[in-house]
Short mmCIF file of C-alpha atoms in Angstrom, two decimals:
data_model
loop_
_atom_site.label_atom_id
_atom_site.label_comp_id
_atom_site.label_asym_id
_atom_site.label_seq_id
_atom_site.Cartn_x
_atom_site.Cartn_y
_atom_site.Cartn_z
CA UNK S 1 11.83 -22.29 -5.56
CA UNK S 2 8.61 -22.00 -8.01
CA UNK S 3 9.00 -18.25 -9.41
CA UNK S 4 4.94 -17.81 -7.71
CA UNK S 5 6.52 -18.17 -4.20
CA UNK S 6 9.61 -16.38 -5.37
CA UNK S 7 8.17 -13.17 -6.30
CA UNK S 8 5.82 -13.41 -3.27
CA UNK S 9 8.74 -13.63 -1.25
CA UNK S 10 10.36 -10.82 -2.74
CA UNK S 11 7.11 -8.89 -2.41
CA UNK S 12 7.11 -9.57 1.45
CA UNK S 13 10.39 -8.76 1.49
CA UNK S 14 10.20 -5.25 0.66
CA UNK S 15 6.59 -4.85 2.94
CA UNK S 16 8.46 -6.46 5.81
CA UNK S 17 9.51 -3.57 8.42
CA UNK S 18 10.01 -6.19 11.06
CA UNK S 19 13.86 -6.43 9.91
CA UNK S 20 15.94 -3.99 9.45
CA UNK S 21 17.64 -3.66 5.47
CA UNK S 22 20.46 -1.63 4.38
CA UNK S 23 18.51 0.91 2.67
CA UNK S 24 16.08 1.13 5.87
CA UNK S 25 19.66 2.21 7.86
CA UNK S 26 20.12 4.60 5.51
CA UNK S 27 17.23 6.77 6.02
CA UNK S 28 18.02 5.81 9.51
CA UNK S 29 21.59 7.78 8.45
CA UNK S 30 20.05 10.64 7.14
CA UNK S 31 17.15 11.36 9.39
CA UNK S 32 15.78 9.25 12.42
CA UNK S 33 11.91 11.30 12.26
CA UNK S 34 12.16 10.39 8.52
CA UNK S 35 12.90 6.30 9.42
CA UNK S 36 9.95 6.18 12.30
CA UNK S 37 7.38 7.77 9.98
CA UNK S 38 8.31 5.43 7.73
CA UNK S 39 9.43 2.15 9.10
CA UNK S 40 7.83 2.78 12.77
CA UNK S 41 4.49 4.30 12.53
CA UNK S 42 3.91 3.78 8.74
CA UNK S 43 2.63 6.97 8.11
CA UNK S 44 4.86 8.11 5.14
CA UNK S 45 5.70 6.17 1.81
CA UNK S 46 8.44 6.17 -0.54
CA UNK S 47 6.55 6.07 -3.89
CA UNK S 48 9.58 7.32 -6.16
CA UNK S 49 9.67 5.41 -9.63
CA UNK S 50 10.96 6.64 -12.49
CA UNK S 51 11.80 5.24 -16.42
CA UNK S 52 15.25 4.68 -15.20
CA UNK S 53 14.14 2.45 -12.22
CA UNK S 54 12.13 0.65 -14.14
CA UNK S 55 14.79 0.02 -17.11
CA UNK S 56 16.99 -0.97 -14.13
CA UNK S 57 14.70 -3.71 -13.01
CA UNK S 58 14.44 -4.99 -16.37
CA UNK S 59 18.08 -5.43 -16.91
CA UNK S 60 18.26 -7.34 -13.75
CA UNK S 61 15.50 -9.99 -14.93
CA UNK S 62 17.90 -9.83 -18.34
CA UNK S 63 21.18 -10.24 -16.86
CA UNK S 64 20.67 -12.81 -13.77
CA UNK S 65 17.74 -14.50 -14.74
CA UNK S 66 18.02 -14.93 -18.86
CA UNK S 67 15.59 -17.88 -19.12
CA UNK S 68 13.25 -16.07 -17.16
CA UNK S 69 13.55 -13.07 -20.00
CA UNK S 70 13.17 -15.07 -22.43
CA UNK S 71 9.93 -17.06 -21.57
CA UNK S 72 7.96 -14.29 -19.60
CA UNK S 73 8.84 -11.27 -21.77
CA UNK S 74 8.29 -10.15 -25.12
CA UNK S 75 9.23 -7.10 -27.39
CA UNK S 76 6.72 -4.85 -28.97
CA UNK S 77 6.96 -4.56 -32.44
CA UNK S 78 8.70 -1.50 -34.13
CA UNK S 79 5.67 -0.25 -35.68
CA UNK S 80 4.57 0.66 -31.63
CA UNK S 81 7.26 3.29 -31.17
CA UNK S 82 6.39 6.57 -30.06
CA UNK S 83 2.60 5.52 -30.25
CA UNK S 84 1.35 5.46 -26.20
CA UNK S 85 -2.28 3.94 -27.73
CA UNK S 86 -0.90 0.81 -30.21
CA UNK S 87 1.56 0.55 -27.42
CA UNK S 88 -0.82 -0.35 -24.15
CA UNK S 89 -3.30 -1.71 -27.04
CA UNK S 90 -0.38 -4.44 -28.12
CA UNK S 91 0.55 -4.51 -24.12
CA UNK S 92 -3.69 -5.76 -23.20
CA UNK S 93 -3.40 -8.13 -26.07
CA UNK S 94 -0.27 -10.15 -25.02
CA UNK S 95 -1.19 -9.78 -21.58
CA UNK S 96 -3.94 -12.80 -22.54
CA UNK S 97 -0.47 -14.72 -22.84
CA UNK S 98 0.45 -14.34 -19.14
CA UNK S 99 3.96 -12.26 -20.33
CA UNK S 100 5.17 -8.77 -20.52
CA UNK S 101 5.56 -6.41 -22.91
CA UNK S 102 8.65 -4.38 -23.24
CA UNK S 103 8.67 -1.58 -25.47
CA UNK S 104 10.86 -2.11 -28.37
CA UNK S 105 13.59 0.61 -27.48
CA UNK S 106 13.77 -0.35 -24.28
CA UNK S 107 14.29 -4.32 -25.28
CA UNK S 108 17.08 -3.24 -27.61
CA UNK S 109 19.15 -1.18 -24.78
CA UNK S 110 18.33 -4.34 -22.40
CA UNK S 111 19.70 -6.68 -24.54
CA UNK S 112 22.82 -4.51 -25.68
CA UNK S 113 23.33 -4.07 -21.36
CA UNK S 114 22.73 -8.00 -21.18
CA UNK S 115 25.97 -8.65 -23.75
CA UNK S 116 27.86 -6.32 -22.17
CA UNK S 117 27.49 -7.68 -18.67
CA UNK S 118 27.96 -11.46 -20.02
CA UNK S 119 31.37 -10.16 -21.47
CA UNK S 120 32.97 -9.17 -18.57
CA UNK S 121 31.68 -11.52 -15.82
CA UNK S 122 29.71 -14.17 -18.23
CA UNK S 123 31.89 -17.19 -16.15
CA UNK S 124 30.21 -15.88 -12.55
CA UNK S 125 26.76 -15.11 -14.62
CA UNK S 126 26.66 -18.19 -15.83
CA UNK S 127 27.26 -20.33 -12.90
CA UNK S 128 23.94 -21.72 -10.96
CA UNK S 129 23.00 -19.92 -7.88
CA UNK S 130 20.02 -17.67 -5.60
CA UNK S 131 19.10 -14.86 -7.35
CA UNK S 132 17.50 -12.20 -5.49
CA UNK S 133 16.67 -14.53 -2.27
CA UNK S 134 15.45 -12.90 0.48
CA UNK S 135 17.69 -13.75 3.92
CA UNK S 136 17.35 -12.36 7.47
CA UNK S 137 19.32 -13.12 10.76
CA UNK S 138 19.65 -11.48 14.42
CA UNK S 139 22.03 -9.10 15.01
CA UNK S 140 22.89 -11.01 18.62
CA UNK S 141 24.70 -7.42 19.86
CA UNK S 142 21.69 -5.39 19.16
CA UNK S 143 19.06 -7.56 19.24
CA UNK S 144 17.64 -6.34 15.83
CA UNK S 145 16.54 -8.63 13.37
CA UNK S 146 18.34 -7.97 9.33
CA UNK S 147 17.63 -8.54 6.20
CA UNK S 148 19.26 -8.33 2.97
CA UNK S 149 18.40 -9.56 -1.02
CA UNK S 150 21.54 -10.41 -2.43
CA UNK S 151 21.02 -9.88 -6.76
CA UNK S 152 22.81 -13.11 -6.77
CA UNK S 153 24.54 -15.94 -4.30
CA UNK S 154 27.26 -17.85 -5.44
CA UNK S 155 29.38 -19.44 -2.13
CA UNK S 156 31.75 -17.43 -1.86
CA UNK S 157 31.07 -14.68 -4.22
CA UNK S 158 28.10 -12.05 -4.03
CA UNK S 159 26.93 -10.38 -6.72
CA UNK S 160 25.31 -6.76 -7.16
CA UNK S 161 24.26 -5.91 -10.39
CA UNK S 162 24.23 -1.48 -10.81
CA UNK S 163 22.94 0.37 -13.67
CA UNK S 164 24.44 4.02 -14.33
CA UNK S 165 25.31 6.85 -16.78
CA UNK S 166 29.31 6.00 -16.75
CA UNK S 167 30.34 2.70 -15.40
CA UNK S 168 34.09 4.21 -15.36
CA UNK S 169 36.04 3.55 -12.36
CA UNK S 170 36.65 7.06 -11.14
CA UNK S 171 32.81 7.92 -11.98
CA UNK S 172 31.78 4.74 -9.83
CA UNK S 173 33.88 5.56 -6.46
CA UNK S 174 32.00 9.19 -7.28
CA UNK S 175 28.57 7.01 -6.93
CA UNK S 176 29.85 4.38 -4.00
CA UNK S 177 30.57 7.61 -1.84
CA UNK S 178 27.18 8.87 -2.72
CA UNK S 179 24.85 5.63 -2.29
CA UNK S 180 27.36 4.22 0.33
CA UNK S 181 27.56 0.92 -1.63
CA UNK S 182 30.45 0.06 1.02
CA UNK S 183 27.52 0.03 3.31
CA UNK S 184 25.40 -2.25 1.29
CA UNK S 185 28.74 -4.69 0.87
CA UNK S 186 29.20 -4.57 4.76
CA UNK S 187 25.44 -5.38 5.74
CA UNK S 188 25.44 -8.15 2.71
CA UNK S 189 28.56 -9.91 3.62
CA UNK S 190 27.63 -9.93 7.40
CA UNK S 191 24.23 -11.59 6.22
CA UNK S 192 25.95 -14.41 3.97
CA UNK S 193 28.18 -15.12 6.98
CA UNK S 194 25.11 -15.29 9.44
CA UNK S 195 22.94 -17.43 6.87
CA UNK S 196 25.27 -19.53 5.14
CA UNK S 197 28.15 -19.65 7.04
CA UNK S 198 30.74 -18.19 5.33
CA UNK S 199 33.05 -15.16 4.15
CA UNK S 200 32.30 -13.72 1.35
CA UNK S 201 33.56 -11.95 -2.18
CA UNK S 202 31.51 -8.84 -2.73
CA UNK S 203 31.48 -8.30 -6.33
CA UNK S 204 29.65 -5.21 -8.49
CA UNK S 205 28.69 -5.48 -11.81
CA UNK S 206 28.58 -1.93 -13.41
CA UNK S 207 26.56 -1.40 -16.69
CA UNK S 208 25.86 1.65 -18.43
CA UNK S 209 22.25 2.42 -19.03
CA UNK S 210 22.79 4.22 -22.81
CA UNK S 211 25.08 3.44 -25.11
CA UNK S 212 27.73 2.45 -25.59
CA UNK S 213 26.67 0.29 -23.10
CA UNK S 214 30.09 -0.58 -21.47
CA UNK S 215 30.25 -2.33 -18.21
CA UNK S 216 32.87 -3.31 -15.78
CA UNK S 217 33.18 -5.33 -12.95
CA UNK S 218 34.70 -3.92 -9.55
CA UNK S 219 35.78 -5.02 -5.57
CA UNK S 220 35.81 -2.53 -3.27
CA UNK S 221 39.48 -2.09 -1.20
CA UNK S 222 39.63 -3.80 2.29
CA UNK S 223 40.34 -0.83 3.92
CA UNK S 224 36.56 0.62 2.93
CA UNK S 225 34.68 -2.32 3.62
CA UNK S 226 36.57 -2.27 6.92
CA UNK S 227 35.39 1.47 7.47
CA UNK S 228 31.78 0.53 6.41
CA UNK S 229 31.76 -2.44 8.61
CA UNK S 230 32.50 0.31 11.55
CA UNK S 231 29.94 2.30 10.22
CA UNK S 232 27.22 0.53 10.19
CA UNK S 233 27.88 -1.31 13.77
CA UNK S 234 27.28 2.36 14.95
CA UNK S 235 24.34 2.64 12.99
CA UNK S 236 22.51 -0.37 14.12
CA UNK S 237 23.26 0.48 17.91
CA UNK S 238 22.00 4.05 17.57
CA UNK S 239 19.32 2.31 15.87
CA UNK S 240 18.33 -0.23 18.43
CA UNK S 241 18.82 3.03 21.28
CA UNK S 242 15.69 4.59 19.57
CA UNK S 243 13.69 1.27 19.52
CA UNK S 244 14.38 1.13 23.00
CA UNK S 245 13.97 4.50 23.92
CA UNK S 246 11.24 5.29 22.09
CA UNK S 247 12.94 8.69 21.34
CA UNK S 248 13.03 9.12 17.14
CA UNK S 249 14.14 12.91 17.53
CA UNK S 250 16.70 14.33 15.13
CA UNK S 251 17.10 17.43 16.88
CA UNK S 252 19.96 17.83 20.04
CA UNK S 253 22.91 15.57 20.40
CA UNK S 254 23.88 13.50 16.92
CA UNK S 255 24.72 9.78 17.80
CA UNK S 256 27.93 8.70 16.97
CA UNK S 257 27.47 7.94 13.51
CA UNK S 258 26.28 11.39 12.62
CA UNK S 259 29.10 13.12 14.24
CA UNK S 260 31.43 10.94 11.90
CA UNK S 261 29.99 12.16 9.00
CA UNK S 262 29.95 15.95 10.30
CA UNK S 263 33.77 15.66 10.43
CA UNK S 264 33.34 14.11 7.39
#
């Protein structure tokens, strides 16, 4: 796929409503109100952003897509650091070249991430495959339409690609509890069976975001996916009950799914 209709795609993608993504259930999770202002009647926007999002992103065009990095990006020169004027001034000038500028800090962490990842999962890195391509399918018990966009497809093995302070293993259960990344392997691997047909290997690269820059790869236990898979089937049917009902009111009984995490 040219990279034009690529990044369009992508760019639809995260505008599309219509389908129902992982991190669209959770809001759902944490507040139904909060999921129809949003999602529903589009009256409420998520505008967070922040240095470390943005360093994230980066290190995903470095670490999936390294041709990419190196033909549409470019480091600024050292002699830009900690100057915000020769900076955007250097930034307007190589923007004539069609490519981006990444500060010269920033390019040296991204690179030292981009090593790090290559040495403990360069084999699966390396291999050809769809990065960051957009798939949807029905739900047939709900009715809802999903969507997911898998970091990288390689039948059988998915790949998601995290960015954190400690990529340690006790450290990253600490952050899969708090993001429910069981959640996201659940609604992924569902999604690769629907579209393509077959099981699938959920796989996350971890790679710290300062240095040293370690990284490490990890599979989450079957029992957990197993739990998430339950989850989420709850989720999705308390979901489509407020499509249908028309009812988006956190208030009075919890659904099922919130009740679970009460105990919880």
């Amino acid at each position: 796929m040219p990279r034009e209709e690529e990044g369009l795609a992508i760019t639809q993608y995260h505008a599309d409503h219509t389908a129902v993504s992982k991190s669209m259930l959770t809001v759902f999770k944490h507040s139904r109100r909060e999921y129809f202002e949003r999602f529903v009647a589009k009256t409420k926007t998520d505008q967070r952003k922040t240095n470390e999002m943005a360093l994230g992103t980066l290190a995903h065009v470095a670490i999936l897509e390294p041709d990419r990095w190196a033909s549409e990006y470019v480091v600024a020169p050292a002699w830009t650091r900690g100057h915000k004027k020769l900076f955007e001034d250097y930034a307007v000038e190589v923007a004539n070249t069609g490519k981006t500028v990444v500060a010269f800090d920033d390019h040296r962490a991204i690179e030292s991430m981009a090593e790090s990842a290559t040495r403990i999962a360069g084999n699966l890195l390396a291999m050809s495959g769809d990065v960051e391509t957009p798939i949807r399918w029905l739900d047939d018990e709900t009715g809802l339409m999903l969507k997911a966009l898998p970091d990288k497809w390689l039948a059988p093995v998915m790949l998601d690609l995290k960015t954190t302070h400690d990529p340690s293993g006790s450290q990253f259960w600490w952050t899969v509890k708090k993001f429910d990344y069981a959640m996201q392997d659940a609604h992924y691997s569902d999604g690769a069976k629907r579209v393509h047909g077959s099981d699938c290997s959920f796989h996350f690269i971890v790679v710290q975001n300062k240095k040293p820059f370690a990284a490490a790869m990890y599979m989450l236990p079957e029992d957990v996916r197993e739990d998430a898979r339950r989850r989420r089937r709850k989720l999705l049917m308390d979901l489509a009950d407020c499509y249908v009902s028309g009812i988006w009111d956190d208030r009075g009984a919890p659904c099922a799914a919130q009740q679970e995490d009460a105990v919880w």
